[in-house]
PDB file of C-alpha atoms in Angstrom:
ATOM      1  CA  MET G 207     -24.291 -14.405  -4.298  1.00 53.00           C
ATOM      2  CA  CYS G 208     -24.679 -11.569  -6.782  1.00 49.00           C
ATOM      3  CA  PRO G 209     -22.269  -8.637  -6.873  1.00 50.00           C
ATOM      4  CA  GLU G 210     -23.622  -5.421  -8.328  1.00 51.00           C
ATOM      5  CA  GLY G 211     -22.084  -2.426  -9.957  1.00 41.00           C
ATOM      6  CA  GLY G 212     -18.916  -2.046 -11.922  1.00 36.00           C
ATOM      7  CA  GLY G 213     -16.391  -0.895  -9.338  1.00 35.00           C
ATOM      8  CA  SER G 214     -15.968   0.307  -6.735  1.00 34.00           C
ATOM      9  CA  GLY G 215     -27.445   4.583   5.633  1.00 41.00           C
ATOM     10  CA  SER G 216     -25.153   3.297   8.138  1.00 38.00           C
ATOM     11  CA  LEU G 217     -21.561   2.582   8.883  1.00 42.00           C
ATOM     12  CA  GLY G 218     -20.515  -0.982   9.564  1.00 41.00           C
ATOM     13  CA  LYS G 219     -18.671  -1.875  12.753  1.00 39.00           C
ATOM     14  CA  PRO G 220     -15.041  -0.789  12.256  1.00 41.00           C
ATOM     15  CA  GLY G 221     -13.468  -3.992  13.538  1.00 42.00           C
ATOM     16  CA  SER G 222      -9.725  -4.349  13.973  1.00 41.00           C
ATOM     17  CA  PRO G 223      -7.631  -3.061  11.062  1.00 44.00           C
ATOM     18  CA  GLY G 224      -4.447  -4.961  10.329  1.00 43.00           C
ATOM     19  CA  SER G 225      -1.914  -5.543   7.597  1.00 39.00           C
ATOM     20  CA  SER G 226      -2.412  -8.832   5.779  1.00 42.00           C
ATOM     21  CA  SER G 227       0.368  -8.530   3.211  1.00 48.00           C
ATOM     22  CA  SER G 228       2.913  -6.176   1.731  1.00 59.00           C
ATOM     23  CA  SER G 229       5.506  -6.147  -1.035  1.00 58.00           C
ATOM     24  CA  GLU G 230       8.298  -3.858  -2.185  1.00 63.00           C
ATOM     25  CA  THR G 231      10.167  -3.039  -5.385  1.00 68.00           C
ATOM     26  CA  ARG G 232      13.433  -1.051  -5.236  1.00 72.00           C
ATOM     27  CA  VAL G 233      15.076   0.744  -8.163  1.00 78.00           C
ATOM     28  CA  CYS G 234      18.483   2.510  -8.421  1.00 86.00           C
ATOM     29  CA  ARG G 235      19.240   4.942 -11.247  1.00 86.00           C
ATOM     30  CA  PHE G 236      22.274   6.297 -13.114  1.00 90.00           C
ATOM     31  CA  ASN G 237      21.730   9.189 -15.528  1.00 88.00           C
ATOM     32  CA  GLY G 238      18.018   8.491 -15.292  1.00 84.00           C
ATOM     33  CA  LEU G 239      18.380   4.813 -16.226  1.00 89.00           C
ATOM     34  CA  LYS G 240      17.753   1.807 -13.996  1.00 89.00           C
ATOM     35  CA  ILE G 241      20.886   0.166 -12.638  1.00 90.00           C
ATOM     36  CA  ALA G 242      21.606  -2.670 -10.198  1.00 89.00           C
ATOM     37  CA  CYS G 243      21.500  -1.501  -6.579  1.00 87.00           C
ATOM     38  CA  SER G 244      24.091  -4.092  -5.569  1.00 85.00           C
ATOM     39  CA  ASN G 245      26.245  -6.809  -7.090  1.00 90.00           C
ATOM     40  CA  ASP G 246      29.595  -8.532  -6.531  1.00 91.00           C
ATOM     41  CA  TYR G 247      31.303  -5.142  -6.834  1.00 93.00           C
ATOM     42  CA  GLY G 248      29.444  -3.605  -3.905  1.00 90.00           C
ATOM     43  CA  ASN G 249      26.531  -1.259  -3.352  1.00 88.00           C
ATOM     44  CA  TRP G 250      25.608   1.513  -5.747  1.00 88.00           C
ATOM     45  CA  THR G 251      26.975   4.775  -4.295  1.00 88.00           C
ATOM     46  CA  PRO G 252      25.276   7.771  -5.994  1.00 85.00           C
ATOM     47  CA  SER G 253      27.949  10.259  -4.896  1.00 84.00           C
ATOM     48  CA  MET G 254      30.590   8.224  -6.745  1.00 90.00           C
ATOM     49  CA  ASN G 255      28.420   6.956  -9.621  1.00 92.00           C
ATOM     50  CA  SER G 256      30.023   3.599  -8.892  1.00 94.00           C
ATOM     51  CA  TRP G 257      29.535   0.374  -6.998  1.00 93.00           C
ATOM     52  CA  CYS G 258      31.731   0.573  -3.906  1.00 91.00           C
ATOM     53  CA  GLN G 259      32.767  -1.861  -1.211  1.00 91.00           C
ATOM     54  CA  ARG G 260      35.285  -1.605   1.587  1.00 90.00           C
ATOM     55  CA  ALA G 261      38.704  -2.767   0.407  1.00 92.00           C
ATOM     56  CA  ALA G 262      39.634  -6.132   1.874  1.00 90.00           C
ATOM     57  CA  SER G 263      43.108  -4.847   2.738  1.00 92.00           C
ATOM     58  CA  GLN G 264      43.356  -1.354   4.189  1.00 94.00           C
ATOM     59  CA  PRO G 265      46.614   0.448   3.250  1.00 94.00           C
ATOM     60  CA  PRO G 266      48.648   2.221   5.945  1.00 94.00           C
ATOM     61  CA  LYS G 267      47.489   5.730   6.845  1.00 93.00           C
ATOM     62  CA  SER G 268      50.668   7.052   5.257  1.00 94.00           C
ATOM     63  CA  ASP G 269      49.426   5.976   1.834  1.00 95.00           C
ATOM     64  CA  PRO G 270      48.425   8.968  -0.341  1.00 95.00           C
ATOM     65  CA  VAL G 271      45.058   7.319  -1.039  1.00 95.00           C
ATOM     66  CA  TRP G 272      43.958   8.413   2.438  1.00 95.00           C
ATOM     67  CA  SER G 273      44.318  12.076   1.406  1.00 93.00           C
ATOM     68  CA  GLY G 274      45.467  12.874   4.928  1.00 93.00           C
ATOM     69  CA  ASN G 275      42.317  11.495   6.570  1.00 92.00           C
ATOM     70  CA  SER G 276      42.421   9.315   9.645  1.00 89.00           C
ATOM     71  CA  ASP G 277      38.783   8.222   9.813  1.00 90.00           C
ATOM     72  CA  GLY G 278      36.624   6.346   7.329  1.00 90.00           C
ATOM     73  CA  TYR G 279      37.934   3.582   5.090  1.00 92.00           C
ATOM     74  CA  ILE G 280      39.437   2.982   1.691  1.00 94.00           C
ATOM     75  CA  TYR G 281      36.850   1.659  -0.736  1.00 94.00           C
ATOM     76  CA  GLU G 282      37.221  -0.222  -3.966  1.00 95.00           C
ATOM     77  CA  CYS G 283      34.848   1.350  -6.497  1.00 96.00           C
ATOM     78  CA  THR G 284      33.873   0.215  -9.986  1.00 97.00           C
ATOM     79  CA  ARG G 285      32.227   2.401 -12.614  1.00 96.00           C
ATOM     80  CA  PRO G 286      29.521   1.081 -14.968  1.00 96.00           C
ATOM     81  CA  THR G 287      29.929   0.477 -18.671  1.00 95.00           C
ATOM     82  CA  GLY G 288      27.634   1.971 -21.293  1.00 92.00           C
ATOM     83  CA  GLU G 289      25.509  -1.148 -20.833  1.00 93.00           C
ATOM     84  CA  LEU G 290      25.210  -0.303 -17.123  1.00 94.00           C
ATOM     85  CA  ILE G 291      27.172  -3.328 -15.933  1.00 94.00           C
ATOM     86  CA  PRO G 292      30.395  -3.217 -13.843  1.00 95.00           C
ATOM     87  CA  ASP G 293      33.533  -2.387 -15.821  1.00 96.00           C
ATOM     88  CA  PRO G 294      36.545  -4.029 -14.092  1.00 95.00           C
ATOM     89  CA  GLY G 295      38.789  -1.819 -16.204  1.00 95.00           C
ATOM     90  CA  GLN G 296      37.397   1.238 -14.413  1.00 96.00           C
ATOM     91  CA  ARG G 297      38.143   0.077 -10.908  1.00 96.00           C
ATOM     92  CA  TYR G 298      39.722   2.575  -8.526  1.00 96.00           C
ATOM     93  CA  TYR G 299      40.340   3.131  -4.813  1.00 96.00           C
ATOM     94  CA  ARG G 300      39.024   6.080  -2.903  1.00 94.00           C
ATOM     95  CA  TRP G 301      38.842   7.235   0.689  1.00 94.00           C
ATOM     96  CA  LEU G 302      35.265   7.736   1.815  1.00 90.00           C
ATOM     97  CA  PRO G 303      33.728   8.561   5.166  1.00 84.00           C
ATOM     98  CA  ASP G 304      31.404   5.844   6.380  1.00 72.00           C
ATOM     99  CA  THR G 305      28.356   8.079   6.004  1.00 61.00           C
ATOM    100  CA  GLU G 306      29.085   8.555   2.291  1.00 58.00           C
ATOM    101  CA  ALA G 307      30.174   5.072   1.334  1.00 52.00           C
ATOM    102  CA  THR G 308      27.444   3.399   3.313  1.00 60.00           C
ATOM    103  CA  PRO G 309      24.576   5.910   3.142  1.00 66.00           C
ATOM    104  CA  PRO G 310      21.149   5.126   4.528  1.00 75.00           C
ATOM    105  CA  ASP G 311      19.243   2.670   2.379  1.00 83.00           C
ATOM    106  CA  PRO G 312      16.492   4.741   0.696  1.00 88.00           C
ATOM    107  CA  GLU G 313      14.187   1.730   0.704  1.00 89.00           C
ATOM    108  CA  GLU G 314      14.622   1.348   4.460  1.00 88.00           C
ATOM    109  CA  LEU G 315      13.856   5.052   4.913  1.00 91.00           C
ATOM    110  CA  ALA G 316      10.723   4.527   2.806  1.00 94.00           C
ATOM    111  CA  LYS G 317       9.662   1.653   5.052  1.00 92.00           C
ATOM    112  CA  GLU G 318      10.162   3.848   8.109  1.00 93.00           C
ATOM    113  CA  ILE G 319       8.006   6.564   6.546  1.00 96.00           C
ATOM    114  CA  LEU G 320       5.331   4.017   5.674  1.00 96.00           C
ATOM    115  CA  ALA G 321       5.247   2.709   9.244  1.00 93.00           C
ATOM    116  CA  SER G 322       4.969   6.241  10.637  1.00 95.00           C
ATOM    117  CA  LEU G 323       1.904   6.995   8.512  1.00 96.00           C
ATOM    118  CA  LYS G 324      -0.086   4.236  10.263  1.00 94.00           C
ATOM    119  CA  LEU G 325      -2.215   3.621   7.184  1.00 96.00           C
ATOM    120  CA  ASP G 326      -5.667   2.330   8.047  1.00 96.00           C
ATOM    121  CA  ALA G 327      -8.651   0.878   6.227  1.00 96.00           C
ATOM    122  CA  PRO G 328     -11.621   3.128   5.436  1.00 97.00           C
ATOM    123  CA  ASP G 329     -14.779   2.793   7.504  1.00 97.00           C
ATOM    124  CA  MET G 330     -17.316   0.335   6.113  1.00 97.00           C
ATOM    125  CA  GLY G 331     -20.545   1.849   4.833  1.00 97.00           C
ATOM    126  CA  MET G 332     -23.404  -0.628   4.317  1.00 96.00           C
ATOM    127  CA  PHE G 333     -27.141  -0.315   3.795  1.00 95.00           C
ATOM    128  CA  PRO G 334     -28.965  -2.224   5.089  1.00 94.00           C
ATOM    129  CA  LYS G 335     -26.517  -2.251   7.974  1.00 88.00           C
ATOM    130  CA  GLY G 336     -27.454  -5.780   8.962  1.00 79.00           C
ATOM    131  CA  ASP G 337     -26.041  -5.922  12.490  1.00 77.00           C
ATOM    132  CA  SER G 338     -29.377  -6.387  14.262  1.00 80.00           C
ATOM    133  CA  LYS G 339     -32.931  -7.587  13.654  1.00 79.00           C
ATOM    134  CA  GLU G 340     -34.082  -4.007  13.157  1.00 79.00           C
ATOM    135  CA  HIS G 341     -31.388  -3.294  10.555  1.00 82.00           C
ATOM    136  CA  MET G 342     -31.055  -6.687   8.882  1.00 89.00           C
ATOM    137  CA  GLY G 343     -30.669  -7.122   5.170  1.00 92.00           C
ATOM    138  CA  LEU G 344     -33.087  -9.107   3.074  1.00 93.00           C
ATOM    139  CA  VAL G 345     -32.657 -11.881   0.557  1.00 95.00           C
ATOM    140  CA  GLY G 346     -32.873 -10.328  -2.899  1.00 95.00           C
ATOM    141  CA  TRP G 347     -32.424  -6.771  -1.612  1.00 95.00           C
ATOM    142  CA  HIS G 348     -29.852  -4.521  -3.275  1.00 97.00           C
ATOM    143  CA  MET G 349     -27.251  -3.704  -0.625  1.00 97.00           C
ATOM    144  CA  TRP G 350     -25.243  -0.510  -1.006  1.00 98.00           C
ATOM    145  CA  LEU G 351     -21.561  -0.687  -0.089  1.00 98.00           C
ATOM    146  CA  TRP G 352     -19.194   2.254   0.228  1.00 98.00           C
ATOM    147  CA  SER G 353     -16.051   3.431   2.001  1.00 97.00           C
ATOM    148  CA  GLU G 354     -15.843   6.463   4.253  1.00 95.00           C
ATOM    149  CA  ALA G 355     -12.488   7.998   5.083  1.00 92.00           C
ATOM    150  CA  PRO G 356     -12.762  10.780   7.671  1.00 91.00           C
ATOM    151  CA  GLU G 357      -8.981  10.653   8.165  1.00 94.00           C
ATOM    152  CA  ASP G 358      -6.311  11.135   5.484  1.00 93.00           C
ATOM    153  CA  ASN G 359      -4.640   7.875   6.475  1.00 96.00           C
ATOM    154  CA  GLN G 360      -7.807   5.932   5.582  1.00 97.00           C
ATOM    155  CA  TRP G 361      -7.730   6.614   1.836  1.00 97.00           C
ATOM    156  CA  GLY G 362      -5.101   9.152   0.840  1.00 96.00           C
ATOM    157  CA  PRO G 363      -3.371  10.445  -1.070  1.00 97.00           C
ATOM    158  CA  VAL G 364      -1.017  11.078   1.819  1.00 97.00           C
ATOM    159  CA  SER G 365       2.637  12.083   1.463  1.00 97.00           C
ATOM    160  CA  ALA G 366       5.592  12.334   3.824  1.00 97.00           C
ATOM    161  CA  SER G 367       9.367  12.758   3.632  1.00 96.00           C
ATOM    162  CA  LYS G 368      12.344  11.805   5.760  1.00 92.00           C
ATOM    163  CA  SER G 369      15.958  12.962   5.562  1.00 87.00           C
ATOM    164  CA  GLU G 370      19.056  11.246   6.911  1.00 79.00           C
ATOM    165  CA  ALA G 371      22.749  11.808   6.177  1.00 69.00           C
ATOM    166  CA  GLY G 372      21.985  14.049   3.214  1.00 72.00           C
ATOM    167  CA  ILE G 373      19.440  11.700   1.632  1.00 82.00           C
ATOM    168  CA  THR G 374      15.770  12.681   1.456  1.00 91.00           C
ATOM    169  CA  VAL G 375      13.100  10.133   0.602  1.00 95.00           C
ATOM    170  CA  THR G 376       9.544  11.146  -0.265  1.00 97.00           C
ATOM    171  CA  LEU G 377       6.660   8.681  -0.170  1.00 98.00           C
ATOM    172  CA  THR G 378       3.068   8.923  -1.407  1.00 98.00           C
ATOM    173  CA  ALA G 379       0.320   6.397  -0.625  1.00 98.00           C
ATOM    174  CA  GLU G 380      -3.272   6.038  -1.800  1.00 98.00           C
ATOM    175  CA  VAL G 381      -5.929   3.313  -1.714  1.00 98.00           C
ATOM    176  CA  ASP G 382      -6.290   1.731  -5.162  1.00 97.00           C
ATOM    177  CA  GLU G 383      -9.305  -0.504  -4.495  1.00 98.00           C
ATOM    178  CA  VAL G 384     -11.331  -2.186  -1.776  1.00 98.00           C
ATOM    179  CA  VAL G 385     -12.338  -5.850  -1.932  1.00 98.00           C
ATOM    180  CA  TRP G 386     -15.557  -6.716  -0.085  1.00 98.00           C
ATOM    181  CA  GLU G 387     -15.835 -10.373   0.952  1.00 98.00           C
ATOM    182  CA  MET G 388     -19.464 -10.852   1.893  1.00 98.00           C
ATOM    183  CA  GLY G 389     -19.153 -13.981   4.016  1.00 98.00           C
ATOM    184  CA  ASP G 390     -21.218 -16.233   1.747  1.00 97.00           C
ATOM    185  CA  GLY G 391     -18.420 -16.953  -0.709  1.00 97.00           C
ATOM    186  CA  GLY G 392     -19.094 -13.934  -2.888  1.00 98.00           C
ATOM    187  CA  SER G 393     -17.031 -10.780  -3.223  1.00 98.00           C
ATOM    188  CA  VAL G 394     -17.002  -7.479  -5.094  1.00 98.00           C
ATOM    189  CA  THR G 395     -14.121  -5.108  -5.864  1.00 98.00           C
ATOM    190  CA  CYS G 396     -14.871  -1.388  -5.648  1.00 98.00           C
ATOM    191  CA  GLY G 397     -13.541   2.094  -5.468  1.00 97.00           C
ATOM    192  CA  LYS G 398     -15.005   4.387  -2.816  1.00 96.00           C
ATOM    193  CA  GLY G 399     -18.582   3.733  -3.888  1.00 96.00           C
ATOM    194  CA  LYS G 400     -21.526   6.000  -3.146  1.00 95.00           C
ATOM    195  CA  ALA G 401     -23.283   6.284   0.208  1.00 96.00           C
ATOM    196  CA  TRP G 402     -26.910   5.135   0.330  1.00 96.00           C
ATOM    197  CA  SER G 403     -29.537   7.833   0.695  1.00 95.00           C
ATOM    198  CA  SER G 404     -33.289   8.014   0.364  1.00 94.00           C
ATOM    199  CA  ALA G 405     -32.900  10.483  -2.487  1.00 94.00           C
ATOM    200  CA  ARG G 406     -30.682   8.073  -4.428  1.00 94.00           C
ATOM    201  CA  THR G 407     -33.152   5.207  -4.055  1.00 94.00           C
ATOM    202  CA  ASN G 408     -36.433   6.910  -4.920  1.00 93.00           C
ATOM    203  CA  GLY G 409     -37.451   7.211  -1.308  1.00 92.00           C
ATOM    204  CA  GLY G 410     -35.902   3.967  -0.073  1.00 90.00           C
ATOM    205  CA  GLN G 411     -36.880   1.625  -2.896  1.00 94.00           C
ATOM    206  CA  ASN G 412     -34.938  -1.519  -3.809  1.00 95.00           C
ATOM    207  CA  VAL G 413     -32.573   0.306  -6.172  1.00 96.00           C
ATOM    208  CA  ALA G 414     -29.101  -1.015  -7.051  1.00 96.00           C
ATOM    209  CA  SER G 415     -26.024   1.043  -6.234  1.00 97.00           C
ATOM    210  CA  PRO G 416     -24.451   2.555  -9.364  1.00 96.00           C
ATOM    211  CA  GLU G 417     -20.938   1.783  -8.114  1.00 97.00           C
ATOM    212  CA  CYS G 418     -20.713  -0.885  -5.422  1.00 98.00           C
ATOM    213  CA  GLY G 419     -23.409  -3.259  -4.240  1.00 98.00           C
ATOM    214  CA  TYR G 420     -24.355  -6.829  -3.484  1.00 98.00           C
ATOM    215  CA  VAL G 421     -27.389  -9.116  -3.283  1.00 98.00           C
ATOM    216  CA  TYR G 422     -27.587 -12.015  -0.834  1.00 97.00           C
ATOM    217  CA  GLU G 423     -29.366 -15.129  -2.058  1.00 96.00           C
ATOM    218  CA  ALA G 424     -29.734 -16.887   1.290  1.00 96.00           C
ATOM    219  CA  MET G 425     -30.675 -15.791   4.775  1.00 94.00           C
ATOM    220  CA  GLY G 426     -28.161 -16.174   7.580  1.00 95.00           C
ATOM    221  CA  ARG G 427     -25.516 -14.460   9.677  1.00 95.00           C
ATOM    222  CA  TYR G 428     -22.349 -13.441   7.878  1.00 96.00           C
ATOM    223  CA  THR G 429     -19.104 -11.605   8.531  1.00 96.00           C
ATOM    224  CA  VAL G 430     -18.301  -8.989   5.907  1.00 97.00           C
ATOM    225  CA  THR G 431     -14.575  -8.284   5.460  1.00 98.00           C
ATOM    226  CA  THR G 432     -13.050  -5.418   3.509  1.00 98.00           C
ATOM    227  CA  THR G 433      -9.444  -5.325   2.340  1.00 98.00           C
ATOM    228  CA  ALA G 434      -8.103  -1.930   1.307  1.00 98.00           C
ATOM    229  CA  HIS G 435      -5.213  -2.226  -1.154  1.00 98.00           C
ATOM    230  CA  TRP G 436      -2.787   0.680  -0.696  1.00 98.00           C
ATOM    231  CA  ASP G 437      -0.425   1.606  -3.534  1.00 97.00           C
ATOM    232  CA  VAL G 438       2.787   3.244  -2.298  1.00 97.00           C
ATOM    233  CA  GLU G 439       5.432   5.041  -4.375  1.00 97.00           C
ATOM    234  CA  TRP G 440       8.717   6.443  -3.058  1.00 96.00           C
ATOM    235  CA  SER G 441      11.826   8.137  -4.428  1.00 94.00           C
ATOM    236  CA  GLY G 442      15.067   9.588  -3.095  1.00 91.00           C
ATOM    237  CA  GLY G 443      18.812   9.063  -2.976  1.00 82.00           C
ATOM    238  CA  GLY G 444      18.911   8.298  -6.688  1.00 82.00           C
ATOM    239  CA  GLU G 445      16.461   5.430  -6.244  1.00 86.00           C
ATOM    240  CA  SER G 446      12.732   4.856  -6.486  1.00 91.00           C
ATOM    241  CA  GLY G 447      10.345   2.032  -5.837  1.00 92.00           C
ATOM    242  CA  THR G 448       6.865   0.839  -5.049  1.00 94.00           C
ATOM    243  CA  MET G 449       5.303  -0.979  -2.142  1.00 94.00           C
ATOM    244  CA  SER G 450       1.840  -2.319  -1.442  1.00 93.00           C
ATOM    245  CA  LEU G 451      -0.013  -2.699   1.815  1.00 96.00           C
ATOM    246  CA  ASP G 452      -3.325  -4.419   2.569  1.00 96.00           C
ATOM    247  CA  VAL G 453      -5.407  -3.386   5.585  1.00 97.00           C
ATOM    248  CA  THR G 454      -8.654  -5.090   6.630  1.00 96.00           C
ATOM    249  CA  ARG G 455     -11.836  -4.421   8.570  1.00 96.00           C
ATOM    250  CA  GLU G 456     -14.863  -6.571   9.303  1.00 96.00           C
ATOM    251  CA  ALA G 457     -18.478  -6.169  10.359  1.00 95.00           C
ATOM    252  CA  PRO G 458     -21.384  -8.539  11.123  1.00 95.00           C
ATOM    253  CA  MET G 459     -24.222  -8.938   8.631  1.00 95.00           C
ATOM    254  CA  ARG G 460     -27.625 -10.467   9.299  1.00 95.00           C
ATOM    255  CA  VAL G 461     -29.842 -11.367   6.357  1.00 96.00           C
ATOM    256  CA  GLY G 462     -33.500 -12.293   6.700  1.00 93.00           C
ATOM    257  CA  GLU G 463     -36.269 -13.164   4.304  1.00 86.00           C
ATOM    258  CA  ILE G 464     -39.678 -11.630   3.724  1.00 76.00           C
ATOM    259  CA  GLN G 465     -42.401 -14.157   4.533  1.00 65.00           C
ATOM    260  CA  SER G 466     -45.550 -14.159   2.457  1.00 55.00           C
ATOM    261  CA  VAL G 467     -48.830 -14.729   4.292  1.00 49.00           C
ATOM    262  CA  ILE G 468     -51.752 -16.197   2.375  1.00 52.00           C
ATOM    263  CA  VAL G 469     -55.199 -15.399   3.750  1.00 52.00           C
ATOM    264  CA  ALA G 470     -57.998 -17.719   2.664  1.00 58.00           C
ATOM    265  CA  ASN G 471     -61.185 -16.202   1.238  1.00 62.00           C
ATOM    266  CA  ARG G 472     -64.188 -16.422   3.494  1.00 55.00           C
TER     267      ARG G 472
END
């Protein structure tokens, strides 16, 4: 099992793409600095530059704090200190409409955008293709591996935005790397790689890929699996964050061996 190249013919069978894992990181900001998105004093409310939560006891509508409003609620808000922690001495009450005090969660909007993009894995490029006797790979032969992305959602960068209740979130996603698991226990991590061609291999000689390749050491039938690692960044509503998404494909690989024939002298 010998991976070639430092990174990152014929297309492998696409297989069934699917998410294998994802993770998220959310960040809220105040004056450009990171601040807790929520704590015991409520949720960070950018329009108030405070953490706000609905007051446990709602005063009568005749109370001046309502400012003549009949909808919404009275919220208890707490401003941050210079160290960006809640300052109980700067606690105040304020009427807020529900849409302002409980705005859409920017991270949830980002997740909705991410789902709408339907990010996929790139098509698998392999030479030899290896899915039949006529196209099988050979033990000791330098395989070329590459990714092809005819659609924007197969590699990126792809961007999209969504607005709700005055908050706009923008998200950008792009494949960072592709991990090729070759089915024999070996793997190689690549970028896009370069497609095999006769011109790049001196007319089809056993030449190693300059970017992404592999050499099988034993004949057999294998399943090659690629995992595309998407990096996702989003921002909006005074917050920003990152997410990651892994999408996979697989293709069959058949590896044979050249047999030497010895002919006796007569």
